[in-house]
Amino acid sequence: MNFIRKIVKSRPQEDIILRDELKKLLKFSPTSINKYKKAFTHRSVQMIDRKGIPINYERLEFLGDSILGAVISAYLYKEAPKGSEGYLTQMRSKIVSREHLNELGKDLNLIRFVKSNIDQANVGDNIHGNIFEALIGAIYLDKGFNFCQKFIHQNVIAPYVDIAKLEGKITSYKGLIIEWCQKQKKRYAFDAYEDSGNETTKHFSVKISIDGQQIAKGRATSKKKAEEQASKRVYFAFQNEISQD
Amino acid sequence: MNFIRKIVKSRPQEDIILRDELKKLLKFSPTSINKYKKAFTHRSVQMIDRKGIPINYERLEFLGDSILGAVISAYLYKEAPKGSEGYLTQMRSKIVSREHLNELGKDLNLIRFVKSNIDQANVGDNIHGNIFEALIGAIYLDKGFNFCQKFIHQNVIAPYVDIAKLEGKITSYKGLIIEWCQKQKKRYAFDAYEDSGNETTKHFSVKISIDGQQIAKGRATSKKKAEEQASKRVYFAFQNEISQD
């Protein structure tokens, strides 16, 4: 575990590796690498700049939180044209909830970049969401609003935002499928396995079979998400039968 | 008072006038005039579009609020490099307070554009801030983030945001000047007059004289603001003497 590291001085070799890793993650080339380094620096490192100002991710987190809110608002405004102001506010809260942001940060495995003097076990779960927000702040400063928007669409909206699910109409597709199979006396199997391929982030695949026949497959950064994705596909395959139940 | 108007059908002549007025206000040419019309439509008009979706400013207000927050956050991040996350959050709250937004909406006299079926006396003060936010939402949809940022810099940040004052170090420059003059037994005079020139929005000028000599002048959209501006200039002119008191 390389979580507990200390920066004494910036090492060019380290910067090159970080730049490469960031390029894979962000899908663009970062211009100012220092902004990202700040986004991954925990206050426990106690770094200060020449003016005595602390270098850590907390201010970037403030900025990123705000940019994220604006991007999600613009997305909801467009995608939920019938939603009232109250509805939009509620949906945004769900998407940018602390819990959800922590999950996003974990999925991107941002913790691998973090420099801290505290053991990972003691920093708490919120660090994942906090550095996710700080990363958005860094992207904003480095590349502007449109890059942030693209990054958020790719990493927040496309893989996680499902308006029907957020509305609470369906809380778990997996639960729904299991319940339906049990009621219908169908045999079902969820077959999960690691499937990272050449990617740096861990990936899982899940195959769902019903009565011995494979119906759908899902692939995501966690087993739970891959299961949900595959279950959702089963749901849409059997939608008419399930909704008649 | 042309506040109580009802839109039955869009009139081309009305659109031309609105476009002209908006151009003066926004300092750019609006592309999609309908977005601005929506930003100025109160729910009491009970308009709906072809799909049965209500046309009023409430959803745009949700969007504008979020964009405004992001622009102010980015401004504070840059302008207060020593401010902690908590400090930045507090400063942003002050700038985007309901009270402050109502004041901004009033200064821009946005109410002149509003279509409503309720008398102005009964809509409450918040309508000014709400349509100010809705206008930002409309600018975002019409022209994108960078135009919003420019509009907010011109209309919110440049004329109103004074970090020292927001920090509560100085609550009123006028009060400070009067107190100092009284203490120093100096005669002082605030001379205020309307000074709109060719502008559509009302403007006021204020001259401050001390011991019969004119020291500074201020000009703004309200008498109170012009007084503050002029007082601030007096403050900086006598800063050394005042701060020694």
Short mmCIF file of C-alpha atoms in Angstrom, two decimals:
data_model
loop_
_atom_site.label_atom_id
_atom_site.label_comp_id
_atom_site.label_asym_id
_atom_site.label_seq_id
_atom_site.Cartn_x
_atom_site.Cartn_y
_atom_site.Cartn_z
CA MET A 1 0.00 0.00 0.00
CA ASN A 2 1.60 3.20 -1.16
CA PHE A 3 -0.98 5.42 0.57
CA ILE A 4 1.36 6.72 3.23
CA ARG A 5 3.84 8.76 1.29
CA LYS A 6 5.41 12.05 2.02
CA ILE A 7 6.40 14.69 -0.45
CA VAL A 8 9.68 16.27 0.43
CA LYS A 9 10.38 17.71 -2.95
CA SER A 10 8.67 17.24 -6.28
CA ARG A 11 10.34 14.47 -8.24
CA PRO A 12 10.25 14.78 -12.03
CA GLN A 13 9.97 10.98 -12.44
CA GLU A 14 6.97 10.92 -10.12
CA ASP A 15 5.35 13.74 -12.13
CA ILE A 16 5.77 11.80 -15.37
CA ILE A 17 4.07 8.74 -13.86
CA LEU A 18 1.24 10.86 -12.43
CA ARG A 19 0.74 12.59 -15.76
CA ASP A 20 0.47 9.23 -17.52
CA GLU A 21 -1.98 7.85 -14.99
CA LEU A 22 -4.08 11.02 -15.11
CA LYS A 23 -4.17 10.94 -18.88
CA LYS A 24 -5.69 7.44 -18.76
CA LEU A 25 -8.18 8.49 -16.12
CA LEU A 26 -9.19 11.88 -17.53
CA LYS A 27 -9.01 10.97 -21.21
CA PHE A 28 -7.16 14.23 -21.93
CA SER A 29 -3.65 15.54 -21.21
CA PRO A 30 -3.42 17.66 -18.08
CA THR A 31 -1.63 20.97 -18.65
CA SER A 32 -0.76 22.06 -15.14
CA ILE A 33 0.17 18.94 -13.17
CA ASN A 34 0.55 20.90 -9.92
CA LYS A 35 -3.17 21.56 -9.73
CA TYR A 36 -3.82 17.82 -9.69
CA LYS A 37 -1.08 17.21 -7.17
CA LYS A 38 -2.79 19.71 -4.89
CA ALA A 39 -6.12 17.91 -5.41
CA PHE A 40 -4.50 14.75 -4.06
CA THR A 41 -2.68 16.26 -1.09
CA HIS A 42 -4.19 15.71 2.34
CA ARG A 43 -3.78 18.43 4.97
CA SER A 44 -1.84 15.99 7.18
CA VAL A 45 1.15 16.39 4.84
CA GLN A 46 1.33 19.98 6.17
CA MET A 47 2.74 21.42 2.98
CA ILE A 48 2.86 25.19 2.54
CA ASP A 49 3.76 27.33 -0.44
CA ARG A 50 6.23 30.25 -0.52
CA LYS A 51 3.60 32.63 0.83
CA GLY A 52 2.83 30.36 3.75
CA ILE A 53 -0.49 29.22 2.30
CA PRO A 54 -1.30 25.55 3.00
CA ILE A 55 -1.22 23.22 -0.02
CA ASN A 56 -3.98 20.64 0.25
CA TYR A 57 -7.20 19.67 -1.48
CA GLU A 58 -9.69 21.48 0.75
CA ARG A 59 -10.10 24.67 -1.27
CA LEU A 60 -10.26 22.70 -4.53
CA GLU A 61 -12.98 20.57 -2.96
CA PHE A 62 -15.05 23.74 -2.36
CA LEU A 63 -14.59 24.74 -5.99
CA GLY A 64 -15.24 21.27 -7.42
CA ASP A 65 -18.41 20.84 -5.38
CA SER A 66 -19.83 23.99 -6.92
CA ILE A 67 -18.86 23.10 -10.48
CA LEU A 68 -20.29 19.60 -10.05
CA GLY A 69 -23.56 21.09 -8.82
CA ALA A 70 -23.80 23.35 -11.87
CA VAL A 71 -23.09 20.53 -14.33
CA ILE A 72 -25.64 18.21 -12.69
CA SER A 73 -28.24 21.01 -12.63
CA ALA A 74 -27.75 21.68 -16.34
CA TYR A 75 -28.04 17.97 -17.06
CA LEU A 76 -31.24 17.56 -15.04
CA TYR A 77 -32.76 20.71 -16.53
CA LYS A 78 -32.33 19.19 -19.98
CA GLU A 79 -33.13 15.55 -19.21
CA ALA A 80 -36.15 16.05 -16.97
CA PRO A 81 -38.15 18.68 -18.87
CA LYS A 82 -41.29 17.89 -16.89
CA GLY A 83 -39.63 18.06 -13.48
CA SER A 84 -40.55 20.97 -11.23
CA GLU A 85 -37.94 23.06 -9.43
CA GLY A 86 -38.50 20.95 -6.29
CA TYR A 87 -38.07 17.72 -8.22
CA LEU A 88 -34.84 18.94 -9.82
CA THR A 89 -33.45 19.99 -6.44
CA GLN A 90 -34.27 16.60 -4.93
CA MET A 91 -32.68 14.69 -7.83
CA ARG A 92 -29.54 16.79 -7.64
CA SER A 93 -29.23 16.10 -3.90
CA LYS A 94 -29.35 12.38 -4.56
CA ILE A 95 -26.71 12.51 -7.27
CA VAL A 96 -24.28 14.65 -5.30
CA SER A 97 -24.91 12.95 -1.95
CA ARG A 98 -21.84 12.30 0.18
CA GLU A 99 -22.46 8.57 -0.12
CA HIS A 100 -22.65 8.70 -3.90
CA LEU A 101 -19.53 10.84 -4.24
CA ASN A 102 -17.57 8.48 -2.00
CA GLU A 103 -18.61 5.61 -4.21
CA LEU A 104 -17.49 7.52 -7.33
CA GLY A 105 -14.11 8.36 -5.81
CA LYS A 106 -13.62 4.71 -4.83
CA ASP A 107 -14.56 3.41 -8.25
CA LEU A 108 -11.99 5.66 -9.87
CA ASN A 109 -9.52 4.47 -7.23
CA LEU A 110 -8.39 8.05 -6.65
CA ILE A 111 -6.90 7.10 -3.29
CA ARG A 112 -3.88 5.66 -5.12
CA PHE A 113 -2.82 9.24 -5.93
CA VAL A 114 -3.27 10.67 -2.44
CA LYS A 115 -0.37 11.87 -0.35
CA SER A 116 -1.17 11.79 3.33
CA ASN A 117 0.52 11.26 6.66
CA ILE A 118 -2.44 9.43 8.11
CA ASP A 119 -3.04 5.75 7.57
CA GLN A 120 -5.88 5.04 5.15
CA ALA A 121 -7.78 3.18 7.84
CA ASN A 122 -7.98 6.38 9.87
CA VAL A 123 -8.98 8.95 7.25
CA GLY A 124 -12.59 7.80 6.96
CA ASP A 125 -14.73 7.15 3.94
CA ASN A 126 -15.37 10.78 3.02
CA ILE A 127 -11.88 11.24 1.64
CA HIS A 128 -12.98 9.40 -1.52
CA GLY A 129 -15.75 11.90 -2.27
CA ASN A 130 -13.66 14.86 -1.18
CA ILE A 131 -10.81 14.10 -3.57
CA PHE A 132 -13.31 13.40 -6.32
CA GLU A 133 -14.64 16.94 -5.87
CA ALA A 134 -11.11 18.35 -5.59
CA LEU A 135 -10.23 16.63 -8.86
CA ILE A 136 -13.15 18.40 -10.55
CA GLY A 137 -11.85 21.69 -9.10
CA ALA A 138 -8.41 20.96 -10.54
CA ILE A 139 -9.86 20.12 -13.97
CA TYR A 140 -11.80 23.41 -13.90
CA LEU A 141 -8.69 25.45 -13.14
CA ASP A 142 -6.57 23.53 -15.61
CA LYS A 143 -8.98 23.23 -18.54
CA GLY A 144 -12.18 25.17 -17.88
CA PHE A 145 -15.87 24.42 -17.53
CA ASN A 146 -16.41 22.41 -20.71
CA PHE A 147 -13.76 19.83 -19.82
CA CYS A 148 -15.34 19.45 -16.38
CA GLN A 149 -18.69 18.93 -17.98
CA LYS A 150 -17.31 16.22 -20.24
CA PHE A 151 -15.50 14.50 -17.37
CA ILE A 152 -18.63 14.57 -15.21
CA HIS A 153 -20.77 13.24 -18.04
CA GLN A 154 -18.36 10.35 -18.62
CA ASN A 155 -17.74 9.49 -14.99
CA VAL A 156 -20.87 10.47 -13.11
CA ILE A 157 -23.83 10.78 -15.41
CA ALA A 158 -23.33 8.03 -17.99
CA PRO A 159 -22.45 5.19 -15.62
CA TYR A 160 -24.52 6.08 -12.55
CA VAL A 161 -27.40 8.42 -13.19
CA ASP A 162 -30.60 6.57 -13.88
CA ILE A 163 -33.50 8.94 -13.32
CA ALA A 164 -36.07 6.13 -12.83
CA LYS A 165 -33.93 4.56 -10.15
CA LEU A 166 -33.25 7.90 -8.46
CA GLU A 167 -36.95 8.54 -8.31
CA GLY A 168 -37.20 5.45 -6.15
CA LYS A 169 -39.42 3.62 -8.59
CA ILE A 170 -36.87 0.82 -8.61
CA THR A 171 -34.34 0.66 -5.78
CA SER A 172 -32.55 -2.49 -6.93
CA TYR A 173 -32.90 -4.30 -10.23
CA LYS A 174 -31.16 -7.34 -8.72
CA GLY A 175 -33.75 -7.53 -5.92
CA LEU A 176 -36.52 -7.16 -8.44
CA ILE A 177 -35.18 -10.01 -10.62
CA ILE A 178 -34.65 -12.39 -7.66
CA GLU A 179 -38.12 -11.69 -6.33
CA TRP A 180 -39.68 -12.31 -9.72
CA CYS A 181 -37.73 -15.57 -10.27
CA GLN A 182 -38.76 -16.88 -6.84
CA LYS A 183 -42.39 -16.02 -7.47
CA GLN A 184 -42.27 -17.65 -10.91
CA LYS A 185 -40.36 -20.68 -9.57
CA LYS A 186 -37.53 -20.05 -12.02
CA ARG A 187 -33.94 -21.10 -11.29
CA TYR A 188 -31.53 -18.17 -11.42
CA ALA A 189 -27.76 -17.74 -11.16
CA PHE A 190 -25.51 -14.68 -10.82
CA ASP A 191 -22.00 -15.55 -11.99
CA ALA A 192 -19.46 -12.85 -11.07
CA TYR A 193 -15.74 -12.73 -11.91
CA GLU A 194 -12.93 -10.20 -12.11
CA ASP A 195 -12.53 -8.89 -15.62
CA SER A 196 -10.09 -5.95 -15.63
CA GLY A 197 -8.45 -6.71 -18.95
CA ASN A 198 -5.75 -4.14 -19.67
CA GLU A 199 -7.41 -1.44 -17.61
CA THR A 200 -5.78 0.13 -14.55
CA THR A 201 -9.06 0.16 -12.61
CA LYS A 202 -10.44 -3.17 -11.42
CA HIS A 203 -13.50 -4.34 -13.33
CA PHE A 204 -16.01 -7.10 -12.72
CA SER A 205 -18.32 -8.97 -15.01
CA VAL A 206 -21.56 -10.64 -14.04
CA LYS A 207 -23.59 -13.08 -16.10
CA ILE A 208 -27.20 -13.82 -15.20
CA SER A 209 -28.79 -17.10 -16.20
CA ILE A 210 -32.44 -18.02 -15.79
CA ASP A 211 -33.47 -21.67 -16.04
CA GLY A 212 -29.99 -22.51 -17.26
CA GLN A 213 -29.99 -20.01 -20.09
CA GLN A 214 -27.73 -16.93 -20.08
CA ILE A 215 -29.92 -13.82 -20.38
CA ALA A 216 -27.64 -10.82 -19.81
CA LYS A 217 -24.17 -9.69 -18.88
CA GLY A 218 -22.97 -6.60 -17.01
CA ARG A 219 -19.51 -5.12 -16.53
CA ALA A 220 -18.53 -2.35 -14.09
CA THR A 221 -15.98 -1.26 -11.51
CA SER A 222 -17.67 -3.14 -8.68
CA LYS A 223 -19.41 -6.48 -8.44
CA LYS A 224 -22.53 -4.80 -7.11
CA LYS A 225 -22.69 -2.39 -10.04
CA ALA A 226 -22.08 -5.11 -12.62
CA GLU A 227 -24.92 -7.12 -11.02
CA GLU A 228 -27.24 -4.12 -11.19
CA GLN A 229 -26.35 -3.48 -14.81
CA ALA A 230 -26.94 -7.10 -15.81
CA SER A 231 -30.18 -7.22 -13.76
CA LYS A 232 -31.42 -4.08 -15.45
CA ARG A 233 -30.86 -5.77 -18.81
CA VAL A 234 -32.79 -8.84 -17.64
CA TYR A 235 -35.53 -6.49 -16.44
CA PHE A 236 -35.86 -4.89 -19.86
CA ALA A 237 -35.78 -8.32 -21.56
CA PHE A 238 -38.70 -9.56 -19.42
CA GLN A 239 -40.33 -6.18 -18.77
CA ASN A 240 -43.82 -7.15 -19.93
CA GLU A 241 -43.92 -10.35 -17.86
CA ILE A 242 -42.38 -8.70 -14.76
CA SER A 243 -44.65 -5.66 -14.78
CA GLN A 244 -47.75 -7.87 -15.02
CA ASP A 245 -46.85 -9.51 -11.73
CA MET B 1 -47.32 50.24 -14.40
CA ASN B 2 -47.11 47.61 -17.08
CA PHE B 3 -46.44 44.81 -14.63
CA ILE B 4 -49.80 43.13 -15.03
CA ARG B 5 -49.73 41.91 -18.56
CA LYS B 6 -50.92 38.72 -20.06
CA ILE B 7 -49.37 36.87 -22.96
CA VAL B 8 -51.97 35.42 -25.23
CA LYS B 9 -49.76 34.94 -28.21
CA SER B 10 -46.22 36.07 -28.88
CA ARG B 11 -46.20 39.36 -30.72
CA PRO B 12 -43.28 39.98 -33.08
CA GLN B 13 -43.20 43.70 -32.24
CA GLU B 14 -42.97 42.88 -28.52
CA ASP B 15 -40.09 40.49 -29.24
CA ILE B 16 -38.17 43.18 -31.10
CA ILE B 17 -38.50 45.58 -28.18
CA LEU B 18 -37.50 42.88 -25.67
CA ARG B 19 -34.48 41.96 -27.79
CA ASP B 20 -33.36 45.59 -27.88
CA GLU B 21 -33.79 46.06 -24.16
CA LEU B 22 -31.99 42.81 -23.40
CA LYS B 23 -29.11 43.75 -25.65
CA LYS B 24 -28.59 46.94 -23.62
CA LEU B 25 -28.82 45.04 -20.37
CA LEU B 26 -26.73 41.99 -21.27
CA LYS B 27 -24.19 43.75 -23.49
CA PHE B 28 -24.52 40.97 -26.08
CA SER B 29 -27.20 39.91 -28.56
CA PRO B 30 -29.48 37.17 -27.28
CA THR B 31 -29.86 34.30 -29.76
CA SER B 32 -32.94 32.50 -28.49
CA ILE B 33 -35.36 35.17 -27.23
CA ASN B 34 -37.83 32.54 -25.95
CA LYS B 35 -35.46 31.44 -23.20
CA TYR B 36 -35.47 34.99 -21.82
CA LYS B 37 -39.22 35.28 -22.15
CA LYS B 38 -39.55 32.14 -20.05
CA ALA B 39 -37.17 33.65 -17.47
CA PHE B 40 -39.57 36.57 -17.09
CA THR B 41 -42.83 34.59 -16.97
CA HIS B 42 -44.46 34.15 -13.57
CA ARG B 43 -46.41 30.95 -12.89
CA SER B 44 -49.61 32.99 -12.39
CA VAL B 45 -49.77 33.49 -16.17
CA GLN B 46 -50.48 29.73 -16.32
CA MET B 47 -48.87 29.23 -19.71
CA ILE B 48 -48.21 25.70 -20.95
CA ASP B 49 -46.33 24.44 -23.98
CA ARG B 50 -47.56 21.90 -26.55
CA LYS B 51 -46.58 18.98 -24.32
CA GLY B 52 -48.52 20.43 -21.40
CA ILE B 53 -45.39 21.51 -19.54
CA PRO B 54 -45.78 24.80 -17.63
CA ILE B 55 -43.84 27.77 -19.02
CA ASN B 56 -42.51 29.91 -16.18
CA TYR B 57 -39.21 30.90 -14.64
CA GLU B 58 -39.05 28.37 -11.80
CA ARG B 59 -36.93 25.71 -13.50
CA LEU B 60 -34.60 28.36 -14.94
CA GLU B 61 -34.22 29.77 -11.43
CA PHE B 62 -32.98 26.33 -10.26
CA LEU B 63 -30.45 26.27 -13.10
CA GLY B 64 -29.32 29.90 -12.68
CA ASP B 65 -28.82 29.50 -8.94
CA SER B 66 -26.40 26.65 -9.57
CA ILE B 67 -24.47 28.45 -12.31
CA LEU B 68 -24.23 31.58 -10.16
CA GLY B 69 -22.85 29.48 -7.29
CA ALA B 70 -20.17 27.99 -9.54
CA VAL B 71 -19.10 31.39 -10.93
CA ILE B 72 -18.90 32.96 -7.47
CA SER B 73 -16.95 29.96 -6.14
CA ALA B 74 -14.42 30.23 -8.96
CA TYR B 75 -14.09 33.97 -8.33
CA LEU B 76 -13.55 33.53 -4.58
CA TYR B 77 -11.10 30.68 -5.11
CA LYS B 78 -8.96 32.98 -7.21
CA GLU B 79 -9.39 36.23 -5.29
CA ALA B 80 -9.05 34.89 -1.76
CA PRO B 81 -6.03 32.59 -2.06
CA LYS B 82 -5.54 32.53 1.70
CA GLY B 83 -9.16 31.77 2.54
CA SER B 84 -9.94 28.33 3.95
CA GLU B 85 -12.75 26.16 2.64
CA GLY B 86 -14.96 27.40 5.50
CA TYR B 87 -14.16 31.03 4.74
CA LEU B 88 -14.94 30.58 1.04
CA THR B 89 -18.27 28.92 1.85
CA GLN B 90 -19.22 31.75 4.19
CA MET B 91 -18.29 34.46 1.66
CA ARG B 92 -20.28 32.72 -1.07
CA SER B 93 -23.35 32.55 1.19
CA LYS B 94 -23.16 36.29 1.74
CA ILE B 95 -22.87 37.08 -1.96
CA VAL B 96 -25.70 34.81 -3.05
CA SER B 97 -27.97 35.60 -0.10
CA ARG B 98 -31.66 36.06 -0.92
CA GLU B 99 -31.41 39.68 0.23
CA HIS B 100 -28.45 40.41 -2.00
CA LEU B 101 -30.02 38.75 -5.05
CA ASN B 102 -33.24 40.72 -4.57
CA GLU B 103 -31.20 43.90 -4.49
CA LEU B 104 -29.41 42.92 -7.71
CA GLY B 105 -32.66 42.12 -9.49
CA LYS B 106 -34.10 45.46 -8.39
CA ASP B 107 -31.06 47.40 -9.50
CA LEU B 108 -31.30 45.89 -12.97
CA ASN B 109 -35.03 46.70 -12.89
CA LEU B 110 -35.82 43.23 -14.21
CA ILE B 111 -39.40 43.51 -13.01
CA ARG B 112 -40.17 45.66 -16.07
CA PHE B 113 -39.87 42.51 -18.22
CA VAL B 114 -42.04 40.26 -16.05
CA LYS B 115 -45.37 38.91 -17.19
CA SER B 116 -47.61 38.02 -14.29
CA ASN B 117 -51.26 37.94 -13.35
CA ILE B 118 -50.61 39.04 -9.81
CA ASP B 119 -50.19 42.65 -8.83
CA GLN B 120 -46.62 43.61 -8.05
CA ALA B 121 -47.58 44.56 -4.51
CA ASN B 122 -48.62 40.97 -3.86
CA VAL B 123 -45.72 39.01 -5.35
CA GLY B 124 -43.25 39.79 -2.57
CA ASP B 125 -39.67 40.92 -2.69
CA ASN B 126 -38.18 37.57 -3.63
CA ILE B 127 -39.38 37.82 -7.20
CA HIS B 128 -36.49 40.22 -7.92
CA GLY B 129 -33.85 37.69 -6.90
CA ASN B 130 -35.72 34.79 -8.48
CA ILE B 131 -35.86 36.38 -11.91
CA PHE B 132 -32.26 37.47 -11.59
CA GLU B 133 -31.33 33.78 -11.14
CA ALA B 134 -33.71 32.73 -13.94
CA LEU B 135 -32.02 35.27 -16.23
CA ILE B 136 -28.66 33.62 -15.51
CA GLY B 137 -30.24 30.25 -16.35
CA ALA B 138 -31.49 31.66 -19.65
CA ILE B 139 -28.07 33.12 -20.50
CA TYR B 140 -26.49 29.73 -19.78
CA LEU B 141 -28.87 27.91 -22.10
CA ASP B 142 -28.62 30.58 -24.77
CA LYS B 143 -24.89 31.30 -24.73
CA GLY B 144 -23.07 28.91 -22.38
CA PHE B 145 -21.01 29.16 -19.23
CA ASN B 146 -18.49 31.79 -20.33
CA PHE B 147 -21.18 34.35 -21.14
CA CYS B 148 -22.76 33.74 -17.74
CA GLN B 149 -19.42 34.25 -16.11
CA LYS B 150 -18.93 37.56 -17.91
CA PHE B 151 -22.45 38.74 -17.08
CA ILE B 152 -22.00 37.83 -13.41
CA HIS B 153 -18.63 39.56 -13.26
CA GLN B 154 -20.08 42.73 -14.74
CA ASN B 155 -23.29 42.79 -12.74
CA VAL B 156 -22.55 41.07 -9.47
CA ILE B 157 -18.85 40.98 -8.76
CA ALA B 158 -17.53 44.29 -10.10
CA PRO B 159 -20.19 46.57 -8.60
CA TYR B 160 -21.03 44.75 -5.35
CA VAL B 161 -18.42 42.33 -4.16
CA ASP B 162 -15.95 43.91 -1.78
CA ILE B 163 -14.24 41.17 0.18
CA ALA B 164 -13.18 43.46 3.06
CA LYS B 165 -16.74 44.61 3.52
CA LEU B 166 -18.12 41.07 3.27
CA GLU B 167 -15.72 39.99 5.96
CA GLY B 168 -17.47 42.45 8.22
CA LYS B 169 -14.35 44.51 8.80
CA ILE B 170 -16.27 47.51 7.53
CA THR B 171 -20.06 47.32 7.48
CA SER B 172 -20.67 50.83 6.17
CA TYR B 173 -18.16 53.28 4.77
CA LYS B 174 -20.72 56.06 5.15
CA GLY B 175 -21.09 55.35 8.87
CA LEU B 176 -17.35 55.24 9.25
CA ILE B 177 -16.87 58.63 7.55
CA ILE B 178 -19.63 60.33 9.56
CA GLU B 179 -18.27 58.96 12.81
CA TRP B 180 -14.76 60.12 11.97
CA CYS B 181 -15.94 63.63 10.95
CA GLN B 182 -17.92 64.02 14.16
CA LYS B 183 -14.97 62.91 16.25
CA GLN B 184 -12.62 65.26 14.38
CA LYS B 185 -15.17 68.10 14.49
CA LYS B 186 -15.17 68.37 10.71
CA ARG B 187 -18.17 69.63 8.75
CA TYR B 188 -19.41 67.11 6.21
CA ALA B 189 -22.06 67.06 3.49
CA PHE B 190 -23.54 64.30 1.33
CA ASP B 191 -25.04 65.80 -1.80
CA ALA B 192 -27.19 63.28 -3.73
CA TYR B 193 -28.99 63.76 -7.05
CA GLU B 194 -30.46 61.67 -9.84
CA ASP B 195 -28.00 61.22 -12.65
CA SER B 196 -29.34 58.67 -15.15
CA GLY B 197 -28.00 60.32 -18.28
CA ASN B 198 -29.00 58.30 -21.32
CA GLU B 199 -29.19 55.03 -19.44
CA THR B 200 -32.40 53.03 -19.09
CA THR B 201 -31.70 52.20 -15.45
CA LYS B 202 -32.00 54.99 -12.90
CA HIS B 203 -28.66 56.20 -11.55
CA PHE B 204 -27.71 58.45 -8.66
CA SER B 205 -24.65 60.51 -7.96
CA VAL B 206 -23.39 61.55 -4.57
CA LYS B 207 -20.72 64.14 -3.79
CA ILE B 208 -19.08 64.24 -0.39
CA SER B 209 -17.57 67.44 0.92
CA ILE B 210 -15.55 67.82 4.09
CA ASP B 211 -15.00 71.28 5.54
CA GLY B 212 -16.47 72.76 2.39
CA GLN B 213 -14.14 70.96 0.03
CA GLN B 214 -15.37 68.25 -2.34
CA ILE B 215 -13.43 65.05 -1.64
CA ALA B 216 -15.09 62.30 -3.65
CA LYS B 217 -17.97 61.39 -5.89
CA GLY B 218 -19.87 58.12 -6.34
CA ARG B 219 -22.39 56.97 -8.91
CA ALA B 220 -24.59 53.87 -8.75
CA THR B 221 -28.09 52.55 -9.28
CA SER B 222 -29.27 53.52 -5.81
CA LYS B 223 -28.60 56.51 -3.60
CA LYS B 224 -27.38 54.23 -0.83
CA LYS B 225 -24.87 52.54 -3.10
CA ALA B 226 -23.60 55.81 -4.55
CA GLU B 227 -23.10 57.07 -0.98
CA GLU B 228 -21.16 53.95 -0.06
CA GLN B 229 -19.01 54.23 -3.15
CA ALA B 230 -18.20 57.90 -2.50
CA SER B 231 -17.60 57.19 1.20
CA LYS B 232 -15.24 54.37 0.33
CA ARG B 233 -13.24 56.81 -1.80
CA VAL B 234 -13.12 59.31 1.07
CA TYR B 235 -11.99 56.46 3.31
CA PHE B 236 -9.09 55.63 1.02
CA ALA B 237 -8.18 59.32 0.68
CA PHE B 238 -7.94 59.71 4.47
CA GLN B 239 -7.04 56.12 5.30
CA ASN B 240 -3.96 56.92 7.38
CA GLU B 241 -5.72 59.52 9.49
CA ILE B 242 -8.88 57.45 9.94
CA SER B 243 -7.08 54.26 10.90
CA GLN B 244 -5.03 56.10 13.55
CA ASP B 245 -8.21 57.05 15.36
#
